[in-house]
Coordinates of C-alpha atoms in Angstrom, one line a residue:
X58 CA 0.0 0.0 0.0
X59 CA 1.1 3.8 -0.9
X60 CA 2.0 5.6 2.2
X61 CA 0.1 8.9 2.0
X62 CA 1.3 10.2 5.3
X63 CA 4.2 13.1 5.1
X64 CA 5.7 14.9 8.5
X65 CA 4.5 18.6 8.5
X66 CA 6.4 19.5 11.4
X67 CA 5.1 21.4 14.6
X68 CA 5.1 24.9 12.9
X69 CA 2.4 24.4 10.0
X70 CA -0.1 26.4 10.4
X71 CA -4.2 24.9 9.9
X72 CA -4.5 26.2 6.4
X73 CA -1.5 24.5 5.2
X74 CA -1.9 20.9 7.3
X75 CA -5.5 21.4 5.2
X76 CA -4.2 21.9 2.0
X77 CA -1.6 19.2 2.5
X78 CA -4.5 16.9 3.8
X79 CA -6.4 18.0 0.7
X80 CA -3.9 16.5 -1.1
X81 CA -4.0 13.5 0.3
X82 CA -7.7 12.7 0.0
X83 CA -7.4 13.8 -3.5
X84 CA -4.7 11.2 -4.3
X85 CA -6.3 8.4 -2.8
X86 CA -9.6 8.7 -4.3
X87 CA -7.8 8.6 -8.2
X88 CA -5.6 5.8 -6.8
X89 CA -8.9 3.7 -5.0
X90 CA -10.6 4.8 -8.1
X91 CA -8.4 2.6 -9.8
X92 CA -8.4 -0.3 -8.5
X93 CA -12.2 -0.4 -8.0
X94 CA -14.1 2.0 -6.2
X95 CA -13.3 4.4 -3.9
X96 CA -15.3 5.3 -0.3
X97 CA -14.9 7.4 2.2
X98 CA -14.4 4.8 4.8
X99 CA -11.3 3.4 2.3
X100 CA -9.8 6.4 1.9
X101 CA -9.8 7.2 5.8
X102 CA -7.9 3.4 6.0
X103 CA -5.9 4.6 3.0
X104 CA -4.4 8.2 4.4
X105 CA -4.7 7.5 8.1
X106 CA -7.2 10.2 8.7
X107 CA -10.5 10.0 10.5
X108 CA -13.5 9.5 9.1
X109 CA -14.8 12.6 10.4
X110 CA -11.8 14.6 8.7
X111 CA -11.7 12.4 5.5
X112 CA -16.1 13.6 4.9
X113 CA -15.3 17.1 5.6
X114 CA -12.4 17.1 3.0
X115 CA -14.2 15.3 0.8
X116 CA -16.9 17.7 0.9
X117 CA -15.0 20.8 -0.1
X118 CA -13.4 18.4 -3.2
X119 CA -17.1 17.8 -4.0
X120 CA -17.8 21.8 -4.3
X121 CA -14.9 22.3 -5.9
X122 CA -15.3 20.0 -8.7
X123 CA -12.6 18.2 -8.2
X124 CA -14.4 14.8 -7.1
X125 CA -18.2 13.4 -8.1
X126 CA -19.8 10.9 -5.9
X127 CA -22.3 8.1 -7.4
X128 CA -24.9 5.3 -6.3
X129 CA -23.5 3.0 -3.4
X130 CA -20.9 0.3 -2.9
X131 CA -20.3 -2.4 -0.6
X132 CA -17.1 -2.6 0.6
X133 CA -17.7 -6.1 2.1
X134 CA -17.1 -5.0 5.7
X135 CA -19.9 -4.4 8.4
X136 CA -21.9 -1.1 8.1
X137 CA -24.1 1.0 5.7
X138 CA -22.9 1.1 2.7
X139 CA -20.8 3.7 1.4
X140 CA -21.3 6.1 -1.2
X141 CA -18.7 5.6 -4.3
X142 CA -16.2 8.7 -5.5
X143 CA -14.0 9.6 -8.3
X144 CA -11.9 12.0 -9.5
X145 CA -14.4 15.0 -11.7
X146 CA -14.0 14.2 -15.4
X147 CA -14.5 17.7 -15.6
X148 CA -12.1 20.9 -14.8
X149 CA -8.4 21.1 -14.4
X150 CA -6.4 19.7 -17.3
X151 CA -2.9 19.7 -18.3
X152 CA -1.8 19.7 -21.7
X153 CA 1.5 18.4 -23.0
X154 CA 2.9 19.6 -26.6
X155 CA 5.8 17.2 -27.7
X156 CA 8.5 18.8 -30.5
X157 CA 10.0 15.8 -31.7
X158 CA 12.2 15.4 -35.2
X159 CA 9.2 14.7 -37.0
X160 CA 6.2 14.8 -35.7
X161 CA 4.6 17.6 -33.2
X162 CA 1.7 15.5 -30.8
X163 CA -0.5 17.1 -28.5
X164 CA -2.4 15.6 -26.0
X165 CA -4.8 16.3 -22.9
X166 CA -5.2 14.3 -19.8
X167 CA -7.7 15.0 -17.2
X168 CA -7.2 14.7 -12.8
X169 CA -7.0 10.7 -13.4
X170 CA -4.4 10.9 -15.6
X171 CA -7.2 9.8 -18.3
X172 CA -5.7 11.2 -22.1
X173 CA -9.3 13.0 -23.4
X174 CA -7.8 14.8 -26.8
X175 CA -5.0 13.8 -28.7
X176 CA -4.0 15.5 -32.5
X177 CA -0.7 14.7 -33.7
X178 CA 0.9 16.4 -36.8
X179 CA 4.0 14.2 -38.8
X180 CA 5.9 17.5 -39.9
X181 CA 9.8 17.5 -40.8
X182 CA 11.0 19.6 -38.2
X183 CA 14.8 19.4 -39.0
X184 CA 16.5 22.8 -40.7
X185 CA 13.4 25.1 -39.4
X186 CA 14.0 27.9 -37.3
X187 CA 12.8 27.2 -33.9
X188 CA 10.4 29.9 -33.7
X189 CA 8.6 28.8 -36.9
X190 CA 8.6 25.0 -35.5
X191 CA 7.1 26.1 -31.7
X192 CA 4.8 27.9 -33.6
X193 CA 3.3 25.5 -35.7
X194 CA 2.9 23.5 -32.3
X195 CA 1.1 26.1 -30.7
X196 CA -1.2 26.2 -33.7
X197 CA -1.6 22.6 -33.2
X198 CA -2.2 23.0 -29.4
X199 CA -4.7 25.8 -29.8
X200 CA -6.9 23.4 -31.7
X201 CA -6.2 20.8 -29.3
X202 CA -7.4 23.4 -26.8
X203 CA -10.8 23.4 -28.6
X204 CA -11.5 20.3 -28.3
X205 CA -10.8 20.7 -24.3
X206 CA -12.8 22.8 -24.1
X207 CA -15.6 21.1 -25.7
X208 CA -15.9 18.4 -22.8
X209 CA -15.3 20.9 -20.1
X210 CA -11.9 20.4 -19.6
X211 CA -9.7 23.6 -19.2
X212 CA -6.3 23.9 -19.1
X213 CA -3.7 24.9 -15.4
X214 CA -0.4 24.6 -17.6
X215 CA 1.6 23.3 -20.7
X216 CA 4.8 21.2 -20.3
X217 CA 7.0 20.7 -23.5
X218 CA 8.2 17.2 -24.6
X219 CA 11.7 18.2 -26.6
X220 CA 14.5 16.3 -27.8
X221 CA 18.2 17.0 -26.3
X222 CA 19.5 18.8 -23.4
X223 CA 16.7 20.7 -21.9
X224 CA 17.2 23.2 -18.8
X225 CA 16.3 26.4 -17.5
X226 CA 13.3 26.6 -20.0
X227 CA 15.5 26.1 -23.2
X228 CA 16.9 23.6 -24.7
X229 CA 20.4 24.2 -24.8
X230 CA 21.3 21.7 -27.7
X231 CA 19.1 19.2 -29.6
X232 CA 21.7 17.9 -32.6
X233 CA 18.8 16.5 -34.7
X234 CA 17.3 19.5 -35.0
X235 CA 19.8 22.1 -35.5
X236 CA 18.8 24.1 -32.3
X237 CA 21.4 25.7 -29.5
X238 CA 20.3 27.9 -26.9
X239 CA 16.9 28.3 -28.0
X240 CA 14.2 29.6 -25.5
X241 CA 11.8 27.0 -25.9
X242 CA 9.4 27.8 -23.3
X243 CA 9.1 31.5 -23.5
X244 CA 8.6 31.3 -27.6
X245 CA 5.8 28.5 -27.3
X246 CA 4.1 31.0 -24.8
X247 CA 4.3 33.5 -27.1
X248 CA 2.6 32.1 -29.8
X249 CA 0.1 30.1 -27.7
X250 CA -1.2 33.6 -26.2
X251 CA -1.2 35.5 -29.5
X252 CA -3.7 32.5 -30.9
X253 CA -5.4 32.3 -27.4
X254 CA -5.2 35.4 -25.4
X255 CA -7.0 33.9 -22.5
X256 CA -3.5 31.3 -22.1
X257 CA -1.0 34.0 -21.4
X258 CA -1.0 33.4 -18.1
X259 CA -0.8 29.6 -18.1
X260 CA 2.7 28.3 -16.9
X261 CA 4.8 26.7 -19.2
X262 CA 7.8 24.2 -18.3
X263 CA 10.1 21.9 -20.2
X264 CA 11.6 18.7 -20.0
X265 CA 13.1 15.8 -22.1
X266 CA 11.5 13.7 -24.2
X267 CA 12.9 10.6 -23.1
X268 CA 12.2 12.2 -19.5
X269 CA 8.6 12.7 -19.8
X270 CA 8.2 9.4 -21.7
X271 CA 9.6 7.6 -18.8
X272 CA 7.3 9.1 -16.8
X273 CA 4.5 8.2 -18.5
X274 CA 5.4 4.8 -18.5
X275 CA 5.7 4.5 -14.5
X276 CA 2.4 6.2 -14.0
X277 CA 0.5 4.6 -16.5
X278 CA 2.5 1.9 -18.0
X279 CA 2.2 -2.3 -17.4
X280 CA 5.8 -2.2 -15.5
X281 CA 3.8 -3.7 -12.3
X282 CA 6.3 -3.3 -8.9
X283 CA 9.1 -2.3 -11.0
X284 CA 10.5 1.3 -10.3
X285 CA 13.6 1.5 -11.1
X286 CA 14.4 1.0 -15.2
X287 CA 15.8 2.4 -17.8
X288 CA 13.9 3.8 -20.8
X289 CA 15.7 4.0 -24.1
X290 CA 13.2 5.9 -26.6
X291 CA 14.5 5.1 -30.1
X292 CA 13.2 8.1 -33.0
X293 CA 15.8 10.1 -35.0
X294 CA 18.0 10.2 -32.4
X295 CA 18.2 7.6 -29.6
X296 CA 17.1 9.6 -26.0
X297 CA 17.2 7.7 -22.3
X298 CA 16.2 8.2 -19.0
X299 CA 16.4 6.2 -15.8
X300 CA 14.1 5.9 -12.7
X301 CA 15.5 5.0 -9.5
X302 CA 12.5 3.7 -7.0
X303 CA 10.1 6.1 -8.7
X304 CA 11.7 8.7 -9.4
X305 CA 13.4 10.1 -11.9
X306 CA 17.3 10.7 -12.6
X307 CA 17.7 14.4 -13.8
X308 CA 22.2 14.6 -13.0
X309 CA 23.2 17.6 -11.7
X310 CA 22.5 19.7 -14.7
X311 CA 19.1 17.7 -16.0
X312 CA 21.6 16.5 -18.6
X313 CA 21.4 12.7 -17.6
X314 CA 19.8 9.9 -19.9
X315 CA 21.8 10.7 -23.0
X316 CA 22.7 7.4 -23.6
X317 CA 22.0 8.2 -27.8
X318 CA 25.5 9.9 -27.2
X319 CA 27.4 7.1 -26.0
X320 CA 30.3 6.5 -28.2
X321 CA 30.7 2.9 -29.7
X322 CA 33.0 3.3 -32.0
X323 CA 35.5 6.4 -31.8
X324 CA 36.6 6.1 -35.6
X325 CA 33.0 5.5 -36.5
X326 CA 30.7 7.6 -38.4
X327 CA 30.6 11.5 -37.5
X328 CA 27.3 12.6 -35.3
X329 CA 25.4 15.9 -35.3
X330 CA 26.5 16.2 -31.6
X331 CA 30.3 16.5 -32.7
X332 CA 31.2 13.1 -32.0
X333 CA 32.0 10.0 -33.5
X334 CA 30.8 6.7 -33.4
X335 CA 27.6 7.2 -31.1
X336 CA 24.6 5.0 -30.3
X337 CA 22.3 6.5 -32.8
X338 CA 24.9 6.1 -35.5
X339 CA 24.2 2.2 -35.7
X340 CA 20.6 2.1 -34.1
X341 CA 18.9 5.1 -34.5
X342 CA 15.9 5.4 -37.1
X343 CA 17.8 6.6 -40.1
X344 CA 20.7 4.1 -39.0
X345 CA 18.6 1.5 -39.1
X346 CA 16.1 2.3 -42.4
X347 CA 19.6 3.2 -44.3
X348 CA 21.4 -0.4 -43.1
X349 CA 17.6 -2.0 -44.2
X350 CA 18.0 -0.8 -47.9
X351 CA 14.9 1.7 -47.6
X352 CA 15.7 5.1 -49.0
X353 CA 15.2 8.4 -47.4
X354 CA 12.1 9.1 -49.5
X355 CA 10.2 6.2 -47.0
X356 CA 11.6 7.9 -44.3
X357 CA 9.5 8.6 -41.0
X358 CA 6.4 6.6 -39.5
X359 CA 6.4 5.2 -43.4
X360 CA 9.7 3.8 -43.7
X361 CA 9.8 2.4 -40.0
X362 CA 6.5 0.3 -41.0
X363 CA 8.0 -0.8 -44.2
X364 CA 11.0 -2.1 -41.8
X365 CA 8.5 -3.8 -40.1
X366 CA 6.8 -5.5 -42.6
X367 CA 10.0 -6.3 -44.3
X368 CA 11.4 -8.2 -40.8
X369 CA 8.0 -9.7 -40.9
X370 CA 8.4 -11.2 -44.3
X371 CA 11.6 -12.9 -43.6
X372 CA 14.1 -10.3 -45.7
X373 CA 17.3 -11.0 -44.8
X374 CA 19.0 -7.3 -45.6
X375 CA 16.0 -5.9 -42.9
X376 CA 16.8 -9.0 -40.5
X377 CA 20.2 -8.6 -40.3
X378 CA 19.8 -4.2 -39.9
X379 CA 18.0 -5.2 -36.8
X380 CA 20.1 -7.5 -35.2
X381 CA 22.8 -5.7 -35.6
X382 CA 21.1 -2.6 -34.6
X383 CA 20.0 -5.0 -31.8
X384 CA 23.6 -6.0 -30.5
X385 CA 24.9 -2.3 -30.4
X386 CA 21.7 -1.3 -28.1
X387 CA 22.5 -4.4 -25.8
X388 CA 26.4 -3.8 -25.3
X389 CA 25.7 -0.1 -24.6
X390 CA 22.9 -0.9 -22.2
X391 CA 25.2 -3.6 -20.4
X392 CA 27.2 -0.6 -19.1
X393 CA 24.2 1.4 -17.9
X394 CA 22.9 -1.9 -15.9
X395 CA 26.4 -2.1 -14.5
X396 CA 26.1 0.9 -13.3
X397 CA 22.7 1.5 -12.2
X398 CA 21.5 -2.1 -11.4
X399 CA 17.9 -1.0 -12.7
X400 CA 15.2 -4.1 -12.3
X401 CA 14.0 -3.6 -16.2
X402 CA 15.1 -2.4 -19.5
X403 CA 12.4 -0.7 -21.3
X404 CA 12.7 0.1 -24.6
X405 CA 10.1 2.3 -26.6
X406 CA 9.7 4.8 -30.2
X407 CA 10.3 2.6 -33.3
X408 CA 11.7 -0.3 -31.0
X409 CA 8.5 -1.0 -29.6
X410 CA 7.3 -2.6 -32.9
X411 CA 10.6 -4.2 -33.6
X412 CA 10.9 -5.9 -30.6
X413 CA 10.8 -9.5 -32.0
X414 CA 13.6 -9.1 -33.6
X415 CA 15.4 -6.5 -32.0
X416 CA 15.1 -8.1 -28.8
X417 CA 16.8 -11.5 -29.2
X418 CA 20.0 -9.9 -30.0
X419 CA 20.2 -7.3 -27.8
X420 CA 19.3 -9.7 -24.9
X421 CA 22.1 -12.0 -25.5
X422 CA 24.5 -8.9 -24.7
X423 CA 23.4 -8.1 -21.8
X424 CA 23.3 -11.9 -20.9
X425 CA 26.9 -11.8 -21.5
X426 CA 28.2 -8.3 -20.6
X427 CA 26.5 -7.9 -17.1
X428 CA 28.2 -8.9 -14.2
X429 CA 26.2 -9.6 -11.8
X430 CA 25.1 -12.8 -14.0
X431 CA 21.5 -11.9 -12.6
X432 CA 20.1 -10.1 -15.8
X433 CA 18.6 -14.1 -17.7
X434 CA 17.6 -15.5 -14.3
X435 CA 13.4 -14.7 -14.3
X436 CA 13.5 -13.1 -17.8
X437 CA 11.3 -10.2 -19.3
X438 CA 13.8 -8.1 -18.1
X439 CA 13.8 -6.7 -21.5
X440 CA 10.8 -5.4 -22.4
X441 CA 8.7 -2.9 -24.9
X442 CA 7.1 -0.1 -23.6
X443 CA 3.3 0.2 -23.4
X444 CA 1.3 2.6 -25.4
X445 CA 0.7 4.3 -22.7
X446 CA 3.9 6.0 -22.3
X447 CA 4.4 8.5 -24.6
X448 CA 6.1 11.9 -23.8
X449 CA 3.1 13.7 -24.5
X450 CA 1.0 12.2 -22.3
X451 CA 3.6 12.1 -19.5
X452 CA 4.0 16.1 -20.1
X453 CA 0.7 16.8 -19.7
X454 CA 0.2 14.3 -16.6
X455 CA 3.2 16.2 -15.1
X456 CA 1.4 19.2 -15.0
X457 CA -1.6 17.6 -13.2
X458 CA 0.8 16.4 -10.2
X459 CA 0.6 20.2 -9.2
X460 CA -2.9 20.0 -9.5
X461 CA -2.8 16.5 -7.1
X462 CA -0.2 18.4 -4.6
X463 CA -2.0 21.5 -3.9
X464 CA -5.9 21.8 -5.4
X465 CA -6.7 24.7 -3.6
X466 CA -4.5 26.5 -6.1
X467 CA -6.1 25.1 -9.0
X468 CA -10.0 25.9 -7.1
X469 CA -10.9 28.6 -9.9
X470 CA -13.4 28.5 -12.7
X471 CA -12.1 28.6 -16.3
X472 CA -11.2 31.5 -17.9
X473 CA -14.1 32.5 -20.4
X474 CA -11.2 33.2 -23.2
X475 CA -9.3 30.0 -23.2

């Protein structure tokens, strides 16, 4: 069971021991709602708060929209029955825009995490200035926003899904694309607002890719009791990021996870990053269509589904590009288990649909190359991600944990404008 209950300490004052308490309650009915049904009786057992307490908080979630209440449950145990919550499918929403290479997706999720609108534009990103590109996505969200707004949903804050080092609210270098130093955040907001006046005021904050992906995939994902894995995202370029009992990795700069990066060969071909020789060299998307014998004109979604059905129909110039692409991924992940000792490997993007073939392969090197000799024993240590986590999603979900921490903040009606 989650432990709900965090020291205060003596000086907290009632407003802010309500708030925090607020919080609490709100937690536990998305996370009973989940597994069944939700009670005010369960969530008292759940937080460790009266029953008395856990009504009169759930009372002022009930008039603030945040939670509806429905028909009656039996929770098996002596009593009345109790009456049955969940999280409002109506209200605060957070909205997550990811930039990627290629594509620009937008998507909305509501207090449960649940993604309501998704619109998701497959546009060659690579040589455009970056204010032109954030724009396009802010065109994108804008219509996205629409759609919201036609459920009832309105929106508490944006987070931006973008490829390479991202900090501070820019992205200091994304190779793939051809940006350096570019103020991600602050440009996005500034188109958003000139096509919705009534957003200007909505926060925006940015994170990598691979990041929110990861993210995504331990909130919403099939990784069970695992919390601590590494996620390995392969597009364009090849992003990671690692979790460590929940949470994620950042390094002392929010720099960590660019395992795309790491050099396999120092004489090998020349990277967009400077290098030589890195990971997405030999199994990133171009990489691998180029090694498979499919030209530049299938590039994209396209060309990765012609891998696909190529691998499917036995080629041997396709079966070989992914095993090879396969055994690179595996002896550059055996150093990051070394290191990190994660319980899983997840691996989503293009490899997701590759896995049959990528998998084998890549497996075997980590078989060999980990030291601990622990990584075959049990298996499915190796796994694809779930459609679930995608860095859109887990941008816009990452909004709504402010939303979870502190509701009071978010207690407002929508703005008639947005």
């Amino acid at each position: 069971m989650k432990s709900y209950l965090t020291p205060l300490g003596s000086k907290a004052d009632k407003d802010t021991v309500r708030r925090h308490n607020l919080s609490l309650v709100l937690r536990a009915v998305r996370d009973e709602g989940e597994a069944g049904e939700a009670t005010r009786a369960g969530v008292s057992a759940r937080v460790g708060l009266t029953r008395a307490a856990v009504s009169s908080l759930v009372e002022q979630l009930l008039d603030s929209g945040f939670v509806t209440e429905s028909g009656k449950t039996f929770s098996g145990q002596a009593g009345r029955p109790g009456t049955a919550l969940k999280v409002a499918r109506t209200g605060p929403a957070g909205l997550g825009v990811e930039i990627n290479i290629d594509y620009v997706s937008v998507c909305v999720v509501d207090l449960a995490g649940t993604g309501r609108v998704r619109q998701t534009e497959h546009l060659d990103n690579r040589g455009a200035p970056p204010g032109e590109v954030l724009a396009r996505a802010a065109g994108i969200a804008a219509r996205t926003l629409d759609s919201a707004r036609e459920q009832d949903l309105y929106p508490v804050g944006t987070a931006l899904a973008l490829p390479g080092l991202v900090s501070g609210g820019s992205v200091r270098q994304a190779p793939n694309l051809g940006w350096n130093q570019v103020a991600a955040e602050g440009l996005f907001g500034e188109a958003l607002a000139g096509l919705r006046p009534g957003t200007a005021a909505l926060p925006v904050r940015s994170e990598n890719e691979a990041n929110l992906a990861a993210l995504a995939e331990l909130w919403f994902g099939g990784l069970d009791t695992v919390r601590s894995f590494l996620y390995l995202t392969g597009e364009i370029g090849v992003g990671g990021a690692l979790v460590l009992d929940g949470e994620l990795l950042r390094g002392a700069h929010g720099f960590a996870g660019e395992i795309g990066h790491v050099v396999v060969d120092p004489a090998g071909p020349e990277c967009r990053c400077g290098s030589r020789g890195c990971l997405e060299q030999y199994a990133g998307q171009s990489a691998l269509l180029r090694a498979a014998g499919i030209g530049e004109g299938a590039g994209g979604a396209a060309g990765v589904m012609e891998l696909e059905r190529r691998a499917q129909a036995g080629d041997p110039v396709a079966l070989a590009a992914v095993a090879d692409a396969g055994r690179m991924l595996g002896q550059v992940l055996s150093g990051a288990v070394n290191l990190f000792d994660p319980d899983a490997v997840v691996l989503g993007g293009i490899y997701r649909g590759l896995m049959p073939w990528l998998s084998p392969p890549a497996d075997e090197e980590l078989t060999g190359r980990v030291v601990s000799g622990l990584w075959s024993r049990g298996g499915g240590r190796l796994r694809a991600s779930s459609v679930a986590g995608d860095a859109a999603r887990g941008a816009a979900a990452l909004v709504m944990q402010d939303v979870l921490a502190d509701p009071v903040a978010y207690s407002r009606p929508a703005p008639a404008d947005v």
